[in-house]
């Protein structure tokens, strides 16, 4: 390490991709002056993912960014989700097989307060989040890479190299969001397990070309191009002039990523479109390979792994980015609670306890789909039966229905009551995401507003009085998952921390004990022992 030491940083986020940016945004949102470092000169212009799941949209809503992200999303309402055609020209002429955008059922529409109008490419998401961080005065250090890290019981020393040379920072904690080949994870000696590399090596070509004359009004999320001259997958960025095309790189046959020169990529795009004279601007070329891996540990002392540093998810199902966002959402409020002195350091142990099983289950679900994509895309009774036989959960359950089991939940219920029906899975059980319900035109998720919140039943006057005495936001809710005399205590990440189904003798003491347990302020709150009416 160098001799230069700068003031301590409460939380350092390493990596400025989508998950790193959202980690920083959530920390700032919770009042933690985080620092983010990224080796690139700014947010990536090359989108990797385009599917922002419903839980991620809820996180964006919590940050006040849902409208801004929706504005840069491609409007695919009523459009095609997946298409198969020989070329774009032939697709526009009607020679195409299509699968509609997955339409949420009536019950799914009642499970979340807001949905994007279509897909949003990752570079557009990153631009919105980075701009908001800049407006908030966040400390974003671009063109800065981590070159060393050392831990002790009191903090983490990192050595960074930026535009002005090398320097050291003393950090209370570090969040590694630095990708599949995480330098932080490798420096900590954390291994990975899982299938590893999957399928063929791929080349992701980001290009600009006006395809509207060929599409003739058709819009889609992805199109599998089958022409032998350039088979691959075309994905929309803006649905008009910006696109990505994924084509295989035959490494086993001696091909190398560097063989995909600008000229070759232009020729590949023209062949896939079916227009040899198409005006094409290749903006970026990115080699990649599908992968499935899980870090052996998500936390090592004061260092935490999120996103691809913790897990790399095979692409079918659009679970990868969204699992990383859920990591950030789980971790940020806990880091903030410890930073502000509201919780004991033991609360941070629950990050790995909660996220590791969920990430493992998500990887499993993605791999099951990889064996047969129709398990994800198929609709109707036959597809439902095939999913059930293959152990494939409905995608909304993977995104929104998974549950936590840790000391940060009182009497958790980790077993899913349904892997098919999301409305059944979201039943108000401890460890699950609080159900969405409208209360005087406001969603229960919006009522939580990043704070501890008490939701009480119709006969919950005593709960309301106690909450007012201690300054805890509380709201009366009429819903089947909340009994008249019961209450739900909801964490800042909208996870149910405690549910009671009947009045308790001393609600003030009861709430205090629950918060002490969940926030790791005492080892074992004795007042919780033997309480009746909890579920």
XYZ file of C-alpha atoms in Angstrom:
535
model
C 0.000 0.000 0.000
C 1.090 3.597 -0.500
C 1.853 5.889 2.424
C -0.877 8.412 1.589
C -4.031 8.004 3.692
C -7.260 9.863 3.095
C -10.257 10.253 5.407
C -12.330 7.161 6.114
C -15.109 6.324 3.689
C -18.248 4.753 5.226
C -18.890 2.536 2.194
C -16.841 2.104 -0.970
C -18.638 0.591 -3.968
C -16.262 -1.022 -6.467
C -17.817 -1.189 -9.930
C -20.015 1.243 -11.824
C -22.298 -1.073 -13.769
C -26.033 -1.155 -13.135
C -25.802 -2.966 -9.798
C -22.941 -0.801 -8.542
C -24.731 2.394 -9.529
C -27.956 1.267 -7.874
C -26.044 0.215 -4.749
C -24.598 3.716 -4.525
C -27.999 5.264 -5.259
C -29.668 3.251 -2.494
C -26.909 4.109 -0.014
C -27.206 7.810 -0.801
C -30.992 7.468 -0.566
C -30.533 6.086 2.964
C -28.168 8.897 3.931
C -24.827 7.109 3.588
C -22.073 9.146 1.853
C -20.776 6.331 -0.318
C -17.921 6.523 -2.827
C -18.106 4.637 -6.126
C -15.067 3.772 -8.240
C -15.193 2.463 -11.804
C -12.309 1.728 -14.170
C -14.244 2.963 -17.225
C -14.527 6.662 -17.964
C -18.306 6.655 -17.466
C -21.382 4.445 -17.592
C -21.187 1.725 -20.218
C -22.651 2.568 -23.619
C -22.981 -1.129 -24.409
C -26.181 -2.706 -23.072
C -25.909 -6.234 -21.773
C -29.364 -6.783 -20.323
C -32.660 -5.244 -21.415
C -35.219 -6.882 -19.131
C -35.910 -4.945 -15.935
C -38.083 -7.147 -13.731
C -40.996 -6.035 -11.566
C -39.046 -6.090 -8.297
C -36.329 -3.926 -9.837
C -39.014 -1.525 -11.022
C -40.243 -1.320 -7.427
C -36.715 -0.434 -6.309
C -36.555 2.282 -8.971
C -39.928 3.550 -7.753
C -38.545 3.691 -4.208
C -35.717 5.873 -5.526
C -38.133 8.059 -7.494
C -36.629 6.929 -10.807
C -39.415 4.732 -12.192
C -40.908 7.455 -14.383
C -37.525 8.477 -15.787
C -36.626 4.880 -16.634
C -40.045 4.271 -18.170
C -39.489 7.317 -20.379
C -36.359 5.747 -21.914
C -37.866 2.246 -22.180
C -39.120 0.965 -25.517
C -42.897 0.895 -25.624
C -43.729 -2.746 -26.314
C -47.312 -2.745 -25.147
C -49.110 -5.036 -27.554
C -45.846 -5.897 -29.313
C -44.067 -9.185 -29.988
C -41.956 -10.623 -27.225
C -39.956 -13.072 -29.331
C -39.807 -13.492 -33.105
C -38.088 -15.980 -35.397
C -37.308 -15.045 -39.008
C -34.703 -15.688 -41.658
C -33.823 -11.981 -41.903
C -35.282 -8.669 -40.779
C -36.418 -7.949 -44.341
C -38.352 -11.207 -44.474
C -39.754 -10.573 -41.001
C -41.129 -7.224 -42.120
C -42.648 -8.928 -45.150
C -44.613 -11.232 -42.866
C -42.472 -14.369 -43.032
C -42.050 -14.619 -39.268
C -43.026 -16.751 -36.279
C -43.919 -14.713 -33.221
C -44.545 -15.199 -29.514
C -46.471 -12.346 -27.843
C -44.968 -10.404 -24.970
C -45.730 -12.386 -21.806
C -49.017 -10.894 -20.679
C -49.467 -10.725 -16.896
C -52.611 -12.340 -15.571
C -55.268 -10.307 -13.793
C -53.891 -11.437 -10.431
C -50.303 -10.531 -11.432
C -51.450 -7.032 -12.355
C -52.680 -6.676 -8.785
C -49.317 -7.580 -7.247
C -47.247 -4.468 -8.010
C -48.127 -0.777 -8.383
C -46.186 0.083 -11.544
C -44.805 -1.643 -14.637
C -42.511 -0.406 -17.352
C -44.085 -0.102 -20.771
C -41.469 -2.397 -22.289
C -37.787 -3.268 -22.229
C -35.097 -0.848 -21.143
C -31.526 -1.406 -22.289
C -28.970 -1.417 -19.496
C -27.055 1.572 -20.836
C -30.232 3.670 -20.671
C -30.914 2.533 -17.123
C -27.336 3.346 -16.121
C -27.531 6.812 -17.655
C -30.642 7.628 -15.622
C -29.160 6.368 -12.339
C -25.751 7.999 -12.888
C -27.349 11.342 -13.736
C -29.454 11.189 -10.584
C -26.393 10.372 -8.479
C -24.573 13.329 -9.995
C -27.520 15.604 -9.183
C -27.347 14.405 -5.591
C -23.655 15.252 -5.413
C -22.530 11.656 -5.058
C -18.805 10.884 -5.127
C -18.408 8.999 -8.428
C -14.801 8.379 -9.417
C -14.575 7.255 -13.032
C -11.355 6.024 -14.670
C -10.363 4.622 -11.280
C -9.474 1.010 -10.620
C -8.812 -1.029 -7.519
C -5.219 -2.293 -7.309
C -5.070 -3.540 -3.730
C -7.268 -4.441 -0.764
C -6.448 -5.405 2.822
C -8.861 -6.093 5.677
C -8.623 -5.898 9.445
C -11.120 -6.013 12.279
C -11.810 -2.277 12.138
C -11.946 -1.531 8.427
C -10.715 -2.092 4.907
C -7.744 -0.409 3.249
C -7.926 -0.125 -0.520
C -5.408 1.161 -2.989
C -6.813 2.882 -6.037
C -5.324 4.154 -9.269
C -7.064 7.084 -10.909
C -6.339 9.924 -13.323
C -4.016 11.577 -10.770
C -2.124 8.454 -9.806
C -2.326 6.003 -6.915
C -3.779 6.693 -3.496
C -5.216 4.815 -0.532
C -8.578 4.941 1.182
C -9.566 3.670 4.574
C -13.123 2.320 4.351
C -15.527 1.122 6.993
C -16.969 -1.355 4.497
C -16.620 -2.292 0.822
C -19.240 -3.521 -1.638
C -17.833 -5.418 -4.612
C -19.978 -4.893 -7.709
C -17.116 -5.475 -10.114
C -18.527 -8.231 -12.266
C -18.093 -11.879 -13.111
C -14.306 -11.765 -12.872
C -14.394 -9.661 -9.699
C -10.964 -8.466 -8.632
C -12.260 -8.011 -5.099
C -13.641 -11.545 -4.884
C -10.411 -12.972 -6.255
C -8.314 -10.907 -3.829
C -10.381 -12.274 -0.952
C -9.805 -15.833 -2.149
C -13.507 -16.548 -2.540
C -14.144 -19.357 -4.993
C -17.191 -20.090 -7.106
C -19.273 -23.153 -7.851
C -21.747 -24.008 -10.579
C -21.785 -25.031 -14.195
C -19.396 -22.273 -15.261
C -19.251 -21.398 -18.954
C -22.266 -22.494 -20.974
C -22.681 -22.945 -24.696
C -20.759 -21.011 -27.313
C -18.700 -17.872 -26.995
C -20.657 -14.918 -28.329
C -20.026 -11.506 -29.857
C -22.414 -8.709 -28.910
C -22.481 -6.081 -31.680
C -24.009 -2.735 -30.744
C -24.944 -0.894 -33.933
C -26.918 2.019 -35.317
C -29.057 1.425 -38.392
C -32.534 2.543 -39.338
C -34.501 -0.706 -39.614
C -37.920 0.920 -39.660
C -38.394 0.671 -43.453
C -37.777 -3.069 -43.247
C -39.847 -3.695 -40.112
C -42.959 -2.008 -41.539
C -44.376 -1.178 -38.128
C -43.465 -4.428 -36.367
C -41.946 -4.101 -32.895
C -40.388 -6.835 -30.767
C -38.072 -7.469 -27.848
C -35.862 -10.073 -29.566
C -35.739 -11.840 -32.912
C -33.851 -15.034 -33.664
C -32.277 -14.635 -37.117
C -31.864 -17.966 -38.916
C -30.106 -17.067 -42.177
C -27.030 -19.333 -42.578
C -24.960 -16.261 -43.476
C -25.410 -14.699 -40.020
C -27.478 -16.682 -37.515
C -27.925 -14.898 -34.217
C -30.204 -12.932 -31.911
C -31.311 -9.366 -32.625
C -32.429 -7.346 -29.590
C -33.949 -3.894 -29.528
C -32.367 -0.928 -27.799
C -34.781 1.758 -28.973
C -36.888 -0.212 -31.453
C -35.919 2.033 -34.346
C -32.262 2.767 -35.014
C -30.264 1.264 -32.125
C -29.856 -2.500 -31.804
C -27.635 -5.275 -30.530
C -26.917 -8.444 -32.465
C -25.514 -11.536 -30.748
C -23.588 -13.876 -33.034
C -21.547 -16.974 -32.153
C -17.750 -16.917 -32.129
C -16.439 -20.378 -33.043
C -13.510 -20.509 -30.613
C -13.270 -24.282 -30.901
C -12.910 -23.858 -34.667
C -10.039 -21.401 -34.261
C -12.038 -18.158 -34.362
C -11.074 -15.343 -32.003
C -13.070 -12.342 -30.733
C -10.553 -10.011 -32.364
C -11.467 -11.558 -35.731
C -14.717 -9.604 -35.514
C -13.336 -6.421 -37.026
C -15.466 -3.383 -37.779
C -15.784 -4.465 -41.401
C -16.791 -8.006 -40.518
C -19.392 -6.813 -37.994
C -20.928 -4.511 -40.632
C -21.138 -7.446 -43.027
C -22.706 -9.667 -40.351
C -25.370 -7.059 -39.544
C -26.189 -6.516 -43.221
C -26.582 -10.253 -43.747
C -28.829 -10.594 -40.685
C -30.988 -7.706 -41.845
C -31.029 -8.970 -45.429
C -29.985 -5.626 -46.907
C -26.456 -5.635 -48.443
C -26.502 -1.852 -48.834
C -27.689 -1.014 -45.307
C -26.043 2.032 -43.719
C -24.552 0.542 -40.513
C -22.541 2.227 -37.767
C -20.928 -0.283 -35.413
C -20.666 1.463 -32.059
C -19.169 -1.252 -29.865
C -18.210 -4.930 -29.975
C -18.273 -6.993 -26.783
C -17.253 -10.663 -26.485
C -19.150 -12.675 -23.872
C -20.211 -16.174 -22.937
C -23.252 -17.424 -21.021
C -22.247 -18.517 -17.552
C -23.754 -19.901 -14.369
C -21.738 -19.545 -11.165
C -22.258 -18.761 -7.502
C -19.698 -17.307 -5.127
C -18.908 -19.568 -2.185
C -19.496 -16.628 0.159
C -21.348 -13.347 -0.335
C -19.613 -11.651 2.578
C -16.110 -11.757 4.033
C -15.849 -9.618 7.141
C -16.504 -6.043 6.086
C -16.600 -6.810 2.350
C -19.811 -7.771 0.547
C -20.330 -9.194 -2.939
C -23.294 -8.125 -5.083
C -24.420 -8.686 -8.663
C -22.192 -10.672 -10.996
C -19.404 -10.647 -8.412
C -21.673 -12.866 -6.297
C -23.513 -14.786 -9.017
C -23.561 -15.014 -12.783
C -26.926 -16.133 -14.111
C -27.558 -17.680 -17.535
C -29.547 -15.167 -19.602
C -32.860 -16.897 -20.287
C -35.475 -15.480 -17.930
C -33.847 -12.066 -17.443
C -32.938 -12.961 -13.861
C -29.291 -11.856 -13.798
C -29.461 -8.069 -13.545
C -32.588 -8.244 -11.414
C -30.986 -10.609 -8.902
C -28.140 -8.131 -8.551
C -30.541 -5.252 -7.959
C -32.204 -7.316 -5.224
C -28.762 -7.821 -3.628
C -28.223 -4.067 -3.519
C -31.696 -3.437 -2.136
C -31.204 -5.984 0.638
C -27.767 -4.732 1.624
C -28.093 -0.947 1.395
C -30.618 -0.361 4.196
C -28.650 -2.674 6.486
C -25.392 -0.823 5.841
C -27.245 2.428 6.491
C -28.784 1.176 9.753
C -25.359 0.169 11.066
C -23.737 3.378 9.802
C -26.347 5.521 11.565
C -26.040 3.550 14.803
C -29.572 2.173 14.574
C -28.501 -1.468 14.371
C -25.799 -3.768 15.601
C -23.167 -5.048 13.195
C -24.806 -8.481 13.406
C -27.545 -7.191 11.097
C -25.023 -7.315 8.252
C -24.631 -11.063 8.724
C -28.192 -11.446 7.478
C -27.217 -10.177 4.010
C -25.492 -13.433 3.087
C -28.001 -15.496 5.088
C -30.838 -14.069 3.005
C -29.333 -13.549 -0.419
C -27.250 -16.702 -0.888
C -30.235 -19.123 -0.880
C -32.311 -16.838 -3.102
C -29.480 -16.445 -5.614
C -28.908 -20.210 -5.635
C -32.601 -20.827 -6.309
C -32.575 -18.237 -9.102
C -29.544 -19.833 -10.772
C -31.309 -23.177 -10.595
C -34.427 -21.746 -12.224
C -32.397 -20.145 -15.016
C -30.556 -23.401 -15.710
C -33.784 -25.391 -15.859
C -35.060 -22.986 -18.522
C -31.820 -23.187 -20.474
C -32.412 -26.873 -21.185
C -35.707 -26.033 -22.912
C -36.533 -22.350 -23.626
C -40.199 -23.253 -24.143
C -40.371 -23.842 -20.405
C -40.033 -20.077 -20.107
C -41.905 -18.877 -23.188
C -44.616 -21.517 -23.487
C -48.229 -20.647 -22.709
C -51.295 -22.772 -22.049
C -52.078 -25.963 -20.103
C -49.441 -28.068 -21.861
C -46.700 -25.559 -21.053
C -47.897 -25.357 -17.447
C -47.717 -29.142 -17.168
C -44.219 -29.206 -18.700
C -43.022 -26.566 -16.218
C -44.460 -28.485 -13.299
C -42.737 -31.676 -14.459
C -39.404 -29.851 -14.849
C -39.624 -28.017 -11.522
C -39.778 -24.640 -13.251
C -41.401 -21.817 -11.297
C -43.458 -19.109 -12.919
C -41.173 -16.184 -13.764
C -43.111 -13.667 -11.583
C -42.546 -15.926 -8.568
C -38.798 -15.986 -9.258
C -38.761 -12.183 -9.499
C -41.111 -11.281 -6.649
C -42.118 -14.323 -4.645
C -38.914 -15.592 -3.022
C -38.524 -15.361 0.732
C -35.874 -14.681 3.361
C -34.983 -16.779 6.377
C -32.644 -15.070 8.856
C -32.414 -13.365 12.228
C -33.769 -10.235 10.521
C -37.178 -11.933 10.277
C -39.296 -13.103 13.217
C -40.757 -16.571 12.658
C -39.915 -16.716 8.934
C -41.943 -18.884 6.598
C -39.429 -19.746 3.857
C -41.588 -22.397 2.164
C -43.342 -21.062 -0.913
C -47.077 -21.820 -0.838
C -47.097 -21.674 -4.637
C -44.436 -21.607 -7.331
C -47.091 -20.904 -9.964
C -49.405 -18.220 -8.581
C -47.615 -15.091 -7.396
C -50.682 -13.759 -5.580
C -50.662 -16.894 -3.418
C -46.924 -16.585 -2.720
C -47.342 -12.967 -1.582
C -49.522 -13.672 1.441
C -47.966 -11.410 4.084
C -45.825 -14.135 5.649
C -42.679 -13.036 7.513
C -39.769 -13.027 5.079
C -41.871 -12.253 2.010
C -42.284 -8.979 0.152
C -45.226 -7.106 1.643
C -48.291 -7.520 -0.572
C -49.279 -4.571 -2.719
C -52.649 -3.067 -1.840
C -54.102 0.362 -2.469
C -54.726 2.443 0.666
C -56.514 5.688 -0.189
C -54.942 5.557 -3.640
C -51.417 4.826 -2.355
C -49.701 1.441 -2.611
C -48.592 -0.283 0.572
C -45.140 -0.402 -1.049
C -45.160 3.385 -1.347
C -46.328 3.706 2.270
C -43.198 1.882 3.405
C -41.065 4.561 1.709
C -37.700 3.053 2.762
C -38.647 3.167 6.468
C -39.754 0.761 9.143
C -43.529 0.771 8.789
C -46.412 -0.823 10.698
C -49.500 -1.970 8.818
C -52.474 -2.734 11.074
C -55.898 -4.288 10.594
C -59.299 -2.693 10.928
C -59.310 -3.072 14.739
C -55.719 -1.949 15.158
C -56.244 1.191 17.283
C -53.829 0.044 19.999
C -51.153 -0.656 17.417
C -51.672 2.795 15.901
C -51.398 4.474 19.297
C -48.171 2.651 20.152
C -46.677 3.438 16.751
C -47.484 7.127 17.210
C -45.795 7.098 20.643
C -42.537 5.731 19.241
C -42.622 7.682 15.961
C -43.150 4.624 13.771
C -45.175 5.262 10.588
C -48.370 3.192 10.732
C -51.316 2.710 8.406
C -54.606 0.883 8.634
C -55.060 -1.649 5.813
C -58.034 -3.748 4.892
C -56.728 -6.871 3.153
C -57.209 -10.642 3.413
C -53.594 -11.114 4.503
C -54.027 -8.885 7.585
C -56.477 -9.817 10.348
C -58.582 -7.122 12.008
C -56.576 -7.167 15.230
C -53.266 -8.072 13.665
C -50.245 -6.156 12.407
C -47.331 -6.428 9.985
C -44.007 -4.802 10.744
C -42.335 -4.089 7.395
C -38.612 -3.516 6.915
C -37.241 -0.610 4.863
C -36.773 -3.023 1.936
C -40.522 -3.843 2.016
C -39.933 -7.307 3.502
C -42.311 -8.399 6.251
C -40.226 -8.654 9.437
C -43.054 -9.732 11.753
C -46.731 -10.618 11.584
C -49.182 -11.003 14.441
C -52.708 -12.172 13.866
C -54.204 -11.131 17.197
C -53.676 -8.396 19.829
C -50.794 -8.853 22.276
C -50.892 -7.783 25.961
C -48.126 -5.191 25.670
C -47.757 -4.031 22.040
C -45.144 -1.392 22.911
C -42.845 -3.947 24.541
C -43.545 -6.412 21.763
C -42.553 -3.957 19.013
C -39.429 -2.961 20.913
C -38.377 -6.579 21.248
C -39.011 -7.291 17.583
C -36.916 -4.327 16.501
C -34.145 -5.296 18.923
C -34.004 -8.778 17.427
C -34.211 -7.784 13.792
C -31.704 -4.958 14.158
C -29.308 -7.151 16.178
C -29.440 -4.789 19.143
C -29.754 -7.640 21.635
C -28.860 -11.289 21.374
C -32.218 -12.880 22.243
C -35.168 -10.607 23.062
C -36.780 -12.539 25.923
C -40.098 -10.743 25.607
C -40.642 -12.498 22.272
C -40.388 -15.960 23.752
C -43.696 -17.762 24.068
C -45.785 -15.012 22.505
C -49.031 -16.267 21.032
C -50.757 -15.045 17.918
C -47.628 -14.765 15.758
C -47.388 -16.342 12.310
